[in-house]
Amino acid sequence: MSDQLSSTFAALADPTRRAILARLAEGEATVNELAEPFEMSLPAISKHLKVLERAGLISRGRNAQWRPCQLEAAPLAEAADWVETYRRFWDTSFDRLDAHLRSLQDQNIQRED
Amino acid sequence: MSDQLSSTFAALADPTRRAILARLAEGEATVNELAEPFEMSLPAISKHLKVLERAGLISRGRNAQWRPCQLEAAPLAEAADWVETYRRFWDTSFDRLDAHLRSLQDQNIQRED
DNA sequence: TGGTTAATTAACTAGTTGGTGAACTATAGG
DNA sequence: CCTATAGTTCACCAACTAGTTAATTAACCA
Protein backbone atom coordinates (compact mmCIF):
# COMPACT_ATOMS: atom_id res chain seq x y z
CA MET A 1 0.00 0.00 0.00
CA SER A 2 3.00 2.30 -0.54
CA ASP A 3 2.34 3.48 -4.10
CA GLN A 4 1.23 7.04 -4.60
CA LEU A 5 -2.35 6.27 -5.61
CA SER A 6 -2.89 3.99 -2.63
CA SER A 7 -1.61 6.46 -0.06
CA THR A 8 -3.63 9.23 -1.69
CA PHE A 9 -6.89 7.26 -1.58
CA ALA A 10 -6.11 6.03 1.94
CA ALA A 11 -5.58 9.63 3.07
CA LEU A 12 -8.86 10.69 1.46
CA ALA A 13 -10.78 7.86 3.12
CA ASP A 14 -10.98 9.77 6.40
CA PRO A 15 -13.61 12.53 6.71
CA THR A 16 -11.49 14.52 9.16
CA ARG A 17 -8.66 14.60 6.64
CA ARG A 18 -11.00 15.60 3.82
CA ALA A 19 -12.31 18.42 6.00
CA ILE A 20 -8.75 19.55 6.67
CA LEU A 21 -8.06 19.66 2.94
CA ALA A 22 -11.27 21.63 2.42
CA ARG A 23 -10.12 24.16 5.00
CA LEU A 24 -6.69 24.40 3.37
CA ALA A 25 -8.35 25.10 0.03
CA GLU A 26 -9.23 28.47 1.55
CA GLY A 27 -5.58 29.14 2.36
CA GLU A 28 -2.72 28.31 4.70
CA ALA A 29 -3.53 27.45 8.30
CA THR A 30 -1.71 26.52 11.48
CA VAL A 31 -2.23 23.20 13.27
CA ASN A 32 -4.37 24.83 15.97
CA GLU A 33 -6.51 26.57 13.37
CA LEU A 34 -7.01 23.26 11.59
CA ALA A 35 -7.84 21.49 14.85
CA GLU A 36 -10.36 24.07 16.02
CA PRO A 37 -13.49 22.65 14.27
CA PHE A 38 -12.95 19.13 15.60
CA GLU A 39 -13.75 17.55 18.94
CA MET A 40 -10.44 15.81 18.89
CA SER A 41 -7.12 16.18 20.67
CA LEU A 42 -4.25 18.05 19.05
CA PRO A 43 -2.08 14.92 18.76
CA ALA A 44 -4.87 13.27 16.78
CA ILE A 45 -4.85 16.18 14.33
CA SER A 46 -1.06 16.06 14.24
CA LYS A 47 -1.32 12.41 13.17
CA HIS A 48 -3.84 13.22 10.45
CA LEU A 49 -1.51 15.94 9.17
CA LYS A 50 1.33 13.46 9.06
CA VAL A 51 -0.76 11.10 6.96
CA LEU A 52 -1.63 13.94 4.59
CA GLU A 53 2.01 15.04 4.43
CA ARG A 54 3.30 11.53 3.68
CA ALA A 55 0.70 11.28 0.90
CA GLY A 56 2.07 14.57 -0.47
CA LEU A 57 -1.29 16.29 -0.03
CA ILE A 58 0.06 19.03 2.22
CA SER A 59 3.38 20.72 2.88
CA ARG A 60 4.45 22.48 6.04
CA GLY A 61 6.35 25.71 6.48
CA ARG A 62 7.84 27.29 9.55
CA ASN A 63 7.04 30.63 11.10
CA ALA A 64 8.33 31.02 14.66
CA GLN A 65 6.48 28.44 16.76
CA TRP A 66 3.81 27.98 14.14
CA ARG A 67 3.94 25.34 11.42
CA PRO A 68 1.61 26.59 8.69
CA CYS A 69 0.13 23.89 6.46
CA GLN A 70 -0.50 24.33 2.78
CA LEU A 71 -2.51 22.28 0.31
CA GLU A 72 -0.48 20.37 -2.29
CA ALA A 73 -2.92 19.07 -4.87
CA ALA A 74 -0.58 17.20 -7.21
CA PRO A 75 -1.58 13.75 -5.86
CA LEU A 76 -5.21 14.70 -6.46
CA ALA A 77 -4.44 15.14 -10.14
CA GLU A 78 -3.24 11.56 -10.31
CA ALA A 79 -6.31 10.37 -8.40
CA ALA A 80 -8.56 12.34 -10.75
CA ASP A 81 -6.85 10.75 -13.75
CA TRP A 82 -7.42 7.29 -12.33
CA VAL A 83 -11.10 7.91 -11.62
CA GLU A 84 -11.62 9.57 -14.99
CA THR A 85 -10.74 6.35 -16.81
CA TYR A 86 -14.05 4.99 -15.47
CA ARG A 87 -16.13 7.98 -16.45
CA ARG A 88 -17.78 6.16 -19.35
CA PHE A 89 -19.37 3.79 -16.83
CA TRP A 90 -21.42 6.49 -15.21
CA ASP A 91 -21.48 9.48 -17.54
CA THR A 92 -23.72 9.03 -20.57
CA SER A 93 -22.21 12.14 -22.15
CA PHE A 94 -18.92 10.24 -22.23
CA ASP A 95 -20.01 8.97 -25.61
CA ARG A 96 -19.51 12.46 -26.98
CA LEU A 97 -16.18 12.93 -25.16
CA ASP A 98 -15.06 9.53 -26.40
CA ALA A 99 -15.97 10.48 -29.95
CA HIS A 100 -14.13 13.77 -29.52
CA LEU A 101 -10.96 12.07 -28.24
CA ARG A 102 -11.07 9.57 -31.08
CA SER A 103 -11.40 12.36 -33.61
CA LEU A 104 -8.37 14.10 -32.03
CA GLN A 105 -6.45 10.86 -32.29
CA ASP A 106 -7.49 10.54 -35.90
CA GLN A 107 -6.11 14.02 -36.55
CA ASN A 108 -2.78 13.06 -34.95
CA ILE A 109 -2.58 9.93 -37.04
CA GLN A 110 -3.20 12.06 -40.13
CA ARG A 111 -0.37 14.45 -39.10
CA GLU A 112 1.98 11.52 -38.65
CA ASP A 113 1.39 10.49 -42.25
CA MET B 1 -15.85 6.10 8.12
CA SER B 2 -19.29 4.90 7.04
CA ASP B 3 -20.23 7.66 4.62
CA GLN B 4 -20.24 6.87 0.93
CA LEU B 5 -17.16 8.90 0.03
CA SER B 6 -15.11 7.37 2.83
CA SER B 7 -15.96 3.79 1.95
CA THR B 8 -15.33 4.51 -1.74
CA PHE B 9 -11.88 5.99 -1.11
CA ALA B 10 -11.07 3.24 1.38
CA ALA B 11 -11.98 0.61 -1.21
CA LEU B 12 -9.81 2.35 -3.83
CA ALA B 13 -6.83 2.51 -1.46
CA ASP B 14 -5.94 -1.13 -2.14
CA PRO B 15 -4.09 -1.94 -5.39
CA THR B 16 -5.63 -5.42 -5.59
CA ARG B 17 -9.09 -3.90 -5.50
CA ARG B 18 -8.19 -1.27 -8.10
CA ALA B 19 -6.89 -4.07 -10.33
CA ILE B 20 -10.16 -5.95 -9.86
CA LEU B 21 -12.11 -2.87 -10.93
CA ALA B 22 -9.82 -2.48 -13.96
CA ARG B 23 -10.56 -6.08 -14.92
CA LEU B 24 -14.31 -5.54 -14.47
CA ALA B 25 -14.12 -2.50 -16.75
CA GLU B 26 -13.58 -5.06 -19.53
CA GLY B 27 -16.76 -6.89 -18.58
CA GLU B 28 -18.37 -9.24 -16.08
CA ALA B 29 -16.18 -11.86 -14.43
CA THR B 30 -16.52 -14.71 -11.96
CA VAL B 31 -14.65 -14.79 -8.65
CA ASN B 32 -12.14 -17.34 -9.94
CA GLU B 33 -11.50 -15.29 -13.06
CA LEU B 34 -10.89 -12.23 -10.92
CA ALA B 35 -8.60 -14.17 -8.58
CA GLU B 36 -6.49 -15.69 -11.34
CA PRO B 37 -3.93 -12.86 -11.78
CA PHE B 38 -3.16 -12.68 -8.04
CA GLU B 39 -0.87 -14.76 -5.85
CA MET B 40 -3.49 -14.76 -3.17
CA SER B 41 -5.97 -17.22 -1.73
CA LEU B 42 -9.58 -17.26 -2.89
CA PRO B 43 -10.89 -16.18 0.54
CA ALA B 44 -8.68 -13.09 0.32
CA ILE B 45 -10.24 -12.20 -3.03
CA SER B 46 -13.67 -12.92 -1.59
CA LYS B 47 -12.97 -10.38 1.16
CA HIS B 48 -11.82 -7.77 -1.35
CA LEU B 49 -14.99 -8.31 -3.33
CA LYS B 50 -17.04 -7.84 -0.19
CA VAL B 51 -15.30 -4.51 0.46
CA LEU B 52 -16.02 -3.43 -3.12
CA GLU B 53 -19.63 -4.58 -2.85
CA ARG B 54 -20.23 -2.75 0.44
CA ALA B 55 -18.81 0.39 -1.17
CA GLY B 56 -21.30 -0.10 -4.02
CA LEU B 57 -18.49 -0.42 -6.57
CA ILE B 58 -19.57 -3.86 -7.76
CA SER B 59 -22.76 -5.90 -7.86
CA ARG B 60 -23.04 -9.67 -8.00
CA GLY B 61 -25.36 -11.83 -10.02
CA ARG B 62 -26.06 -15.53 -9.87
CA ASN B 63 -25.56 -18.10 -12.59
CA ALA B 64 -25.60 -21.71 -11.36
CA GLN B 65 -22.59 -22.04 -9.05
CA TRP B 66 -20.97 -18.91 -10.42
CA ARG B 67 -21.39 -15.45 -8.92
CA PRO B 68 -20.52 -13.07 -11.74
CA CYS B 69 -19.31 -9.64 -10.63
CA GLN B 70 -20.12 -6.42 -12.43
CA LEU B 71 -18.68 -2.93 -12.14
CA GLU B 72 -20.95 -0.31 -10.61
CA ALA B 73 -19.35 3.05 -11.18
CA ALA B 74 -21.86 5.35 -9.47
CA PRO B 75 -19.69 5.84 -6.35
CA LEU B 76 -16.80 6.80 -8.64
CA ALA B 77 -18.89 9.68 -9.96
CA GLU B 78 -19.21 11.05 -6.45
CA ALA B 79 -15.47 10.58 -5.86
CA ALA B 80 -14.70 12.34 -9.13
CA ASP B 81 -16.94 15.25 -8.12
CA TRP B 82 -15.13 15.58 -4.82
CA VAL B 83 -11.69 15.55 -6.41
CA GLU B 84 -12.77 17.96 -9.14
CA THR B 85 -13.45 20.69 -6.60
CA TYR B 86 -9.68 20.84 -6.11
CA ARG B 87 -8.81 20.96 -9.78
CA ARG B 88 -7.86 24.64 -9.66
CA PHE B 89 -5.01 23.72 -7.30
CA TRP B 90 -3.24 21.64 -9.87
CA ASP B 91 -4.62 22.68 -13.23
CA THR B 92 -3.00 25.91 -14.40
CA SER B 93 -5.68 26.48 -17.01
CA PHE B 94 -8.08 26.89 -14.13
CA ASP B 95 -6.35 30.19 -13.36
CA ARG B 96 -7.98 31.64 -16.44
CA LEU B 97 -11.37 30.28 -15.39
CA ASP B 98 -10.80 31.59 -11.87
CA ALA B 99 -9.84 35.03 -13.20
CA HIS B 100 -12.91 34.96 -15.42
CA LEU B 101 -15.17 34.10 -12.48
CA ARG B 102 -13.61 36.87 -10.39
CA SER B 103 -14.11 39.40 -13.15
CA LEU B 104 -17.77 38.34 -13.38
CA GLN B 105 -18.06 38.85 -9.63
CA ASP B 106 -16.43 42.28 -9.94
CA GLN B 107 -19.00 43.21 -12.55
CA ASN B 108 -21.78 42.13 -10.18
CA ILE B 109 -20.30 44.23 -7.38
CA GLN B 110 -20.19 47.21 -9.70
CA ARG B 111 -23.84 46.67 -10.61
CA GLU B 112 -24.75 46.59 -6.91
CA ASP B 113 -23.29 50.10 -6.42
C1' DT C 1 15.81 32.89 33.51
C1' DG C 2 11.29 31.34 33.70
C1' DG C 3 6.61 31.14 31.77
C1' DT C 4 3.45 30.67 27.85
C1' DT C 5 2.02 29.04 23.46
C1' DA C 6 2.54 25.78 19.46
C1' DA C 7 3.22 21.46 18.09
C1' DT C 8 5.28 16.84 18.18
C1' DT C 9 6.60 12.47 20.25
C1' DA C 10 5.89 8.54 23.29
C1' DA C 11 3.33 4.91 25.26
C1' DC C 12 -0.77 2.78 25.34
C1' DT C 13 -5.51 0.87 23.83
C1' DA C 14 -9.41 -0.68 20.98
C1' DG C 15 -10.84 -1.70 16.66
C1' DT C 16 -9.96 -2.63 11.73
C1' DT C 17 -7.48 -4.69 7.74
C1' DG C 18 -5.48 -8.09 4.91
C1' DG C 19 -3.95 -12.25 4.85
C1' DT C 20 -3.95 -17.56 6.00
C1' DG C 21 -5.90 -22.67 6.06
C1' DA C 22 -9.81 -25.51 7.18
C1' DA C 23 -14.55 -26.22 7.09
C1' DC C 24 -18.82 -25.34 4.97
C1' DT C 25 -22.69 -24.34 1.30
C1' DA C 26 -24.51 -24.71 -3.23
C1' DT C 27 -24.98 -26.29 -7.78
C1' DA C 28 -23.97 -29.40 -11.78
C1' DG C 29 -23.57 -33.80 -13.59
C1' DG C 30 -22.66 -38.90 -13.95
C1' DC D 1 -26.13 -40.55 -4.12
C1' DC D 2 -21.49 -39.25 -4.94
C1' DT D 3 -18.08 -36.21 -6.58
C1' DA D 4 -16.18 -32.16 -8.62
C1' DT D 5 -16.33 -27.13 -9.03
C1' DA D 6 -17.39 -22.37 -7.27
C1' DG D 7 -17.51 -19.61 -3.69
C1' DT D 8 -18.23 -18.18 1.26
C1' DT D 9 -17.62 -18.38 6.19
C1' DC D 10 -14.91 -19.34 10.33
C1' DA D 11 -11.12 -18.93 13.47
C1' DC D 12 -6.99 -17.15 13.79
C1' DC D 13 -2.88 -13.87 13.32
C1' DA D 14 0.17 -9.82 12.39
C1' DA D 15 0.20 -5.22 11.12
C1' DC D 16 -1.95 -0.92 10.94
C1' DT D 17 -5.30 2.91 12.33
C1' DA D 18 -7.36 6.33 15.07
C1' DG D 19 -7.79 7.84 19.16
C1' DT D 20 -6.24 8.93 24.18
C1' DT D 21 -3.10 11.28 28.02
C1' DA D 22 1.40 12.61 29.50
C1' DA D 23 5.87 14.16 28.43
C1' DT D 24 8.87 16.69 25.38
C1' DT D 25 10.70 20.13 22.06
C1' DA D 26 10.79 24.72 20.20
C1' DA D 27 10.13 29.52 19.94
C1' DC D 28 8.56 33.81 21.76
C1' DC D 29 8.25 37.22 25.51
C1' DA D 30 8.80 39.62 29.90
CSV table of C-alpha atoms (C1' of nucleotides) in Angstrom, one decimal:
chain,number,residue,atom,x,y,z
A,1,MET,CA,0.0,0.0,0.0
A,2,SER,CA,3.0,2.3,-0.5
A,3,ASP,CA,2.3,3.5,-4.1
A,4,GLN,CA,1.2,7.0,-4.6
A,5,LEU,CA,-2.3,6.3,-5.6
A,6,SER,CA,-2.9,4.0,-2.6
A,7,SER,CA,-1.6,6.5,-0.1
A,8,THR,CA,-3.6,9.2,-1.7
A,9,PHE,CA,-6.9,7.3,-1.6
A,10,ALA,CA,-6.1,6.0,1.9
A,11,ALA,CA,-5.6,9.6,3.1
A,12,LEU,CA,-8.9,10.7,1.5
A,13,ALA,CA,-10.8,7.9,3.1
A,14,ASP,CA,-11.0,9.8,6.4
A,15,PRO,CA,-13.6,12.5,6.7
A,16,THR,CA,-11.5,14.5,9.2
A,17,ARG,CA,-8.7,14.6,6.6
A,18,ARG,CA,-11.0,15.6,3.8
A,19,ALA,CA,-12.3,18.4,6.0
A,20,ILE,CA,-8.7,19.5,6.7
A,21,LEU,CA,-8.1,19.7,2.9
A,22,ALA,CA,-11.3,21.6,2.4
A,23,ARG,CA,-10.1,24.2,5.0
A,24,LEU,CA,-6.7,24.4,3.4
A,25,ALA,CA,-8.3,25.1,0.0
A,26,GLU,CA,-9.2,28.5,1.6
A,27,GLY,CA,-5.6,29.1,2.4
A,28,GLU,CA,-2.7,28.3,4.7
A,29,ALA,CA,-3.5,27.4,8.3
A,30,THR,CA,-1.7,26.5,11.5
A,31,VAL,CA,-2.2,23.2,13.3
A,32,ASN,CA,-4.4,24.8,16.0
A,33,GLU,CA,-6.5,26.6,13.4
A,34,LEU,CA,-7.0,23.3,11.6
A,35,ALA,CA,-7.8,21.5,14.8
A,36,GLU,CA,-10.4,24.1,16.0
A,37,PRO,CA,-13.5,22.7,14.3
A,38,PHE,CA,-12.9,19.1,15.6
A,39,GLU,CA,-13.8,17.5,18.9
A,40,MET,CA,-10.4,15.8,18.9
A,41,SER,CA,-7.1,16.2,20.7
A,42,LEU,CA,-4.2,18.0,19.1
A,43,PRO,CA,-2.1,14.9,18.8
A,44,ALA,CA,-4.9,13.3,16.8
A,45,ILE,CA,-4.9,16.2,14.3
A,46,SER,CA,-1.1,16.1,14.2
A,47,LYS,CA,-1.3,12.4,13.2
A,48,HIS,CA,-3.8,13.2,10.4
A,49,LEU,CA,-1.5,15.9,9.2
A,50,LYS,CA,1.3,13.5,9.1
A,51,VAL,CA,-0.8,11.1,7.0
A,52,LEU,CA,-1.6,13.9,4.6
A,53,GLU,CA,2.0,15.0,4.4
A,54,ARG,CA,3.3,11.5,3.7
A,55,ALA,CA,0.7,11.3,0.9
A,56,GLY,CA,2.1,14.6,-0.5
A,57,LEU,CA,-1.3,16.3,0.0
A,58,ILE,CA,0.1,19.0,2.2
A,59,SER,CA,3.4,20.7,2.9
A,60,ARG,CA,4.4,22.5,6.0
A,61,GLY,CA,6.4,25.7,6.5
A,62,ARG,CA,7.8,27.3,9.5
A,63,ASN,CA,7.0,30.6,11.1
A,64,ALA,CA,8.3,31.0,14.7
A,65,GLN,CA,6.5,28.4,16.8
A,66,TRP,CA,3.8,28.0,14.1
A,67,ARG,CA,3.9,25.3,11.4
A,68,PRO,CA,1.6,26.6,8.7
A,69,CYS,CA,0.1,23.9,6.5
A,70,GLN,CA,-0.5,24.3,2.8
A,71,LEU,CA,-2.5,22.3,0.3
A,72,GLU,CA,-0.5,20.4,-2.3
A,73,ALA,CA,-2.9,19.1,-4.9
A,74,ALA,CA,-0.6,17.2,-7.2
A,75,PRO,CA,-1.6,13.8,-5.9
A,76,LEU,CA,-5.2,14.7,-6.5
A,77,ALA,CA,-4.4,15.1,-10.1
A,78,GLU,CA,-3.2,11.6,-10.3
A,79,ALA,CA,-6.3,10.4,-8.4
A,80,ALA,CA,-8.6,12.3,-10.7
A,81,ASP,CA,-6.8,10.8,-13.7
A,82,TRP,CA,-7.4,7.3,-12.3
A,83,VAL,CA,-11.1,7.9,-11.6
A,84,GLU,CA,-11.6,9.6,-15.0
A,85,THR,CA,-10.7,6.3,-16.8
A,86,TYR,CA,-14.0,5.0,-15.5
A,87,ARG,CA,-16.1,8.0,-16.5
A,88,ARG,CA,-17.8,6.2,-19.4
A,89,PHE,CA,-19.4,3.8,-16.8
A,90,TRP,CA,-21.4,6.5,-15.2
A,91,ASP,CA,-21.5,9.5,-17.5
A,92,THR,CA,-23.7,9.0,-20.6
A,93,SER,CA,-22.2,12.1,-22.2
A,94,PHE,CA,-18.9,10.2,-22.2
A,95,ASP,CA,-20.0,9.0,-25.6
A,96,ARG,CA,-19.5,12.5,-27.0
A,97,LEU,CA,-16.2,12.9,-25.2
A,98,ASP,CA,-15.1,9.5,-26.4
A,99,ALA,CA,-16.0,10.5,-30.0
A,100,HIS,CA,-14.1,13.8,-29.5
A,101,LEU,CA,-11.0,12.1,-28.2
A,102,ARG,CA,-11.1,9.6,-31.1
A,103,SER,CA,-11.4,12.4,-33.6
A,104,LEU,CA,-8.4,14.1,-32.0
A,105,GLN,CA,-6.4,10.9,-32.3
A,106,ASP,CA,-7.5,10.5,-35.9
A,107,GLN,CA,-6.1,14.0,-36.6
A,108,ASN,CA,-2.8,13.1,-35.0
A,109,ILE,CA,-2.6,9.9,-37.0
A,110,GLN,CA,-3.2,12.1,-40.1
A,111,ARG,CA,-0.4,14.5,-39.1
A,112,GLU,CA,2.0,11.5,-38.6
A,113,ASP,CA,1.4,10.5,-42.3
B,1,MET,CA,-15.8,6.1,8.1
B,2,SER,CA,-19.3,4.9,7.0
B,3,ASP,CA,-20.2,7.7,4.6
B,4,GLN,CA,-20.2,6.9,0.9
B,5,LEU,CA,-17.2,8.9,0.0
B,6,SER,CA,-15.1,7.4,2.8
B,7,SER,CA,-16.0,3.8,1.9
B,8,THR,CA,-15.3,4.5,-1.7
B,9,PHE,CA,-11.9,6.0,-1.1
B,10,ALA,CA,-11.1,3.2,1.4
B,11,ALA,CA,-12.0,0.6,-1.2
B,12,LEU,CA,-9.8,2.3,-3.8
B,13,ALA,CA,-6.8,2.5,-1.5
B,14,ASP,CA,-5.9,-1.1,-2.1
B,15,PRO,CA,-4.1,-1.9,-5.4
B,16,THR,CA,-5.6,-5.4,-5.6
B,17,ARG,CA,-9.1,-3.9,-5.5
B,18,ARG,CA,-8.2,-1.3,-8.1
B,19,ALA,CA,-6.9,-4.1,-10.3
B,20,ILE,CA,-10.2,-6.0,-9.9
B,21,LEU,CA,-12.1,-2.9,-10.9
B,22,ALA,CA,-9.8,-2.5,-14.0
B,23,ARG,CA,-10.6,-6.1,-14.9
B,24,LEU,CA,-14.3,-5.5,-14.5
B,25,ALA,CA,-14.1,-2.5,-16.7
B,26,GLU,CA,-13.6,-5.1,-19.5
B,27,GLY,CA,-16.8,-6.9,-18.6
B,28,GLU,CA,-18.4,-9.2,-16.1
B,29,ALA,CA,-16.2,-11.9,-14.4
B,30,THR,CA,-16.5,-14.7,-12.0
B,31,VAL,CA,-14.6,-14.8,-8.7
B,32,ASN,CA,-12.1,-17.3,-9.9
B,33,GLU,CA,-11.5,-15.3,-13.1
B,34,LEU,CA,-10.9,-12.2,-10.9
B,35,ALA,CA,-8.6,-14.2,-8.6
B,36,GLU,CA,-6.5,-15.7,-11.3
B,37,PRO,CA,-3.9,-12.9,-11.8
B,38,PHE,CA,-3.2,-12.7,-8.0
B,39,GLU,CA,-0.9,-14.8,-5.8
B,40,MET,CA,-3.5,-14.8,-3.2
B,41,SER,CA,-6.0,-17.2,-1.7
B,42,LEU,CA,-9.6,-17.3,-2.9
B,43,PRO,CA,-10.9,-16.2,0.5
B,44,ALA,CA,-8.7,-13.1,0.3
B,45,ILE,CA,-10.2,-12.2,-3.0
B,46,SER,CA,-13.7,-12.9,-1.6
B,47,LYS,CA,-13.0,-10.4,1.2
B,48,HIS,CA,-11.8,-7.8,-1.4
B,49,LEU,CA,-15.0,-8.3,-3.3
B,50,LYS,CA,-17.0,-7.8,-0.2
B,51,VAL,CA,-15.3,-4.5,0.5
B,52,LEU,CA,-16.0,-3.4,-3.1
B,53,GLU,CA,-19.6,-4.6,-2.9
B,54,ARG,CA,-20.2,-2.7,0.4
B,55,ALA,CA,-18.8,0.4,-1.2
B,56,GLY,CA,-21.3,-0.1,-4.0
B,57,LEU,CA,-18.5,-0.4,-6.6
B,58,ILE,CA,-19.6,-3.9,-7.8
B,59,SER,CA,-22.8,-5.9,-7.9
B,60,ARG,CA,-23.0,-9.7,-8.0
B,61,GLY,CA,-25.4,-11.8,-10.0
B,62,ARG,CA,-26.1,-15.5,-9.9
B,63,ASN,CA,-25.6,-18.1,-12.6
B,64,ALA,CA,-25.6,-21.7,-11.4
B,65,GLN,CA,-22.6,-22.0,-9.0
B,66,TRP,CA,-21.0,-18.9,-10.4
B,67,ARG,CA,-21.4,-15.5,-8.9
B,68,PRO,CA,-20.5,-13.1,-11.7
B,69,CYS,CA,-19.3,-9.6,-10.6
B,70,GLN,CA,-20.1,-6.4,-12.4
B,71,LEU,CA,-18.7,-2.9,-12.1
B,72,GLU,CA,-21.0,-0.3,-10.6
B,73,ALA,CA,-19.3,3.1,-11.2
B,74,ALA,CA,-21.9,5.3,-9.5
B,75,PRO,CA,-19.7,5.8,-6.4
B,76,LEU,CA,-16.8,6.8,-8.6
B,77,ALA,CA,-18.9,9.7,-10.0
B,78,GLU,CA,-19.2,11.0,-6.5
B,79,ALA,CA,-15.5,10.6,-5.9
B,80,ALA,CA,-14.7,12.3,-9.1
B,81,ASP,CA,-16.9,15.2,-8.1
B,82,TRP,CA,-15.1,15.6,-4.8
B,83,VAL,CA,-11.7,15.5,-6.4
B,84,GLU,CA,-12.8,18.0,-9.1
B,85,THR,CA,-13.5,20.7,-6.6
B,86,TYR,CA,-9.7,20.8,-6.1
B,87,ARG,CA,-8.8,21.0,-9.8
B,88,ARG,CA,-7.9,24.6,-9.7
B,89,PHE,CA,-5.0,23.7,-7.3
B,90,TRP,CA,-3.2,21.6,-9.9
B,91,ASP,CA,-4.6,22.7,-13.2
B,92,THR,CA,-3.0,25.9,-14.4
B,93,SER,CA,-5.7,26.5,-17.0
B,94,PHE,CA,-8.1,26.9,-14.1
B,95,ASP,CA,-6.3,30.2,-13.4
B,96,ARG,CA,-8.0,31.6,-16.4
B,97,LEU,CA,-11.4,30.3,-15.4
B,98,ASP,CA,-10.8,31.6,-11.9
B,99,ALA,CA,-9.8,35.0,-13.2
B,100,HIS,CA,-12.9,35.0,-15.4
B,101,LEU,CA,-15.2,34.1,-12.5
B,102,ARG,CA,-13.6,36.9,-10.4
B,103,SER,CA,-14.1,39.4,-13.1
B,104,LEU,CA,-17.8,38.3,-13.4
B,105,GLN,CA,-18.1,38.8,-9.6
B,106,ASP,CA,-16.4,42.3,-9.9
B,107,GLN,CA,-19.0,43.2,-12.5
B,108,ASN,CA,-21.8,42.1,-10.2
B,109,ILE,CA,-20.3,44.2,-7.4
B,110,GLN,CA,-20.2,47.2,-9.7
B,111,ARG,CA,-23.8,46.7,-10.6
B,112,GLU,CA,-24.7,46.6,-6.9
B,113,ASP,CA,-23.3,50.1,-6.4
C,1,DT,C1',15.8,32.9,33.5
C,2,DG,C1',11.3,31.3,33.7
C,3,DG,C1',6.6,31.1,31.8
C,4,DT,C1',3.4,30.7,27.8
C,5,DT,C1',2.0,29.0,23.5
C,6,DA,C1',2.5,25.8,19.5
C,7,DA,C1',3.2,21.5,18.1
C,8,DT,C1',5.3,16.8,18.2
C,9,DT,C1',6.6,12.5,20.3
C,10,DA,C1',5.9,8.5,23.3
C,11,DA,C1',3.3,4.9,25.3
C,12,DC,C1',-0.8,2.8,25.3
C,13,DT,C1',-5.5,0.9,23.8
C,14,DA,C1',-9.4,-0.7,21.0
C,15,DG,C1',-10.8,-1.7,16.7
C,16,DT,C1',-10.0,-2.6,11.7
C,17,DT,C1',-7.5,-4.7,7.7
C,18,DG,C1',-5.5,-8.1,4.9
C,19,DG,C1',-4.0,-12.2,4.9
C,20,DT,C1',-4.0,-17.6,6.0
C,21,DG,C1',-5.9,-22.7,6.1
C,22,DA,C1',-9.8,-25.5,7.2
C,23,DA,C1',-14.5,-26.2,7.1
C,24,DC,C1',-18.8,-25.3,5.0
C,25,DT,C1',-22.7,-24.3,1.3
C,26,DA,C1',-24.5,-24.7,-3.2
C,27,DT,C1',-25.0,-26.3,-7.8
C,28,DA,C1',-24.0,-29.4,-11.8
C,29,DG,C1',-23.6,-33.8,-13.6
C,30,DG,C1',-22.7,-38.9,-14.0
D,1,DC,C1',-26.1,-40.5,-4.1
D,2,DC,C1',-21.5,-39.2,-4.9
D,3,DT,C1',-18.1,-36.2,-6.6
D,4,DA,C1',-16.2,-32.2,-8.6
D,5,DT,C1',-16.3,-27.1,-9.0
D,6,DA,C1',-17.4,-22.4,-7.3
D,7,DG,C1',-17.5,-19.6,-3.7
D,8,DT,C1',-18.2,-18.2,1.3
D,9,DT,C1',-17.6,-18.4,6.2
D,10,DC,C1',-14.9,-19.3,10.3
D,11,DA,C1',-11.1,-18.9,13.5
D,12,DC,C1',-7.0,-17.1,13.8
D,13,DC,C1',-2.9,-13.9,13.3
D,14,DA,C1',0.2,-9.8,12.4
D,15,DA,C1',0.2,-5.2,11.1
D,16,DC,C1',-1.9,-0.9,10.9
D,17,DT,C1',-5.3,2.9,12.3
D,18,DA,C1',-7.4,6.3,15.1
D,19,DG,C1',-7.8,7.8,19.2
D,20,DT,C1',-6.2,8.9,24.2
D,21,DT,C1',-3.1,11.3,28.0
D,22,DA,C1',1.4,12.6,29.5
D,23,DA,C1',5.9,14.2,28.4
D,24,DT,C1',8.9,16.7,25.4
D,25,DT,C1',10.7,20.1,22.1
D,26,DA,C1',10.8,24.7,20.2
D,27,DA,C1',10.1,29.5,19.9
D,28,DC,C1',8.6,33.8,21.8
D,29,DC,C1',8.3,37.2,25.5
D,30,DA,C1',8.8,39.6,29.9
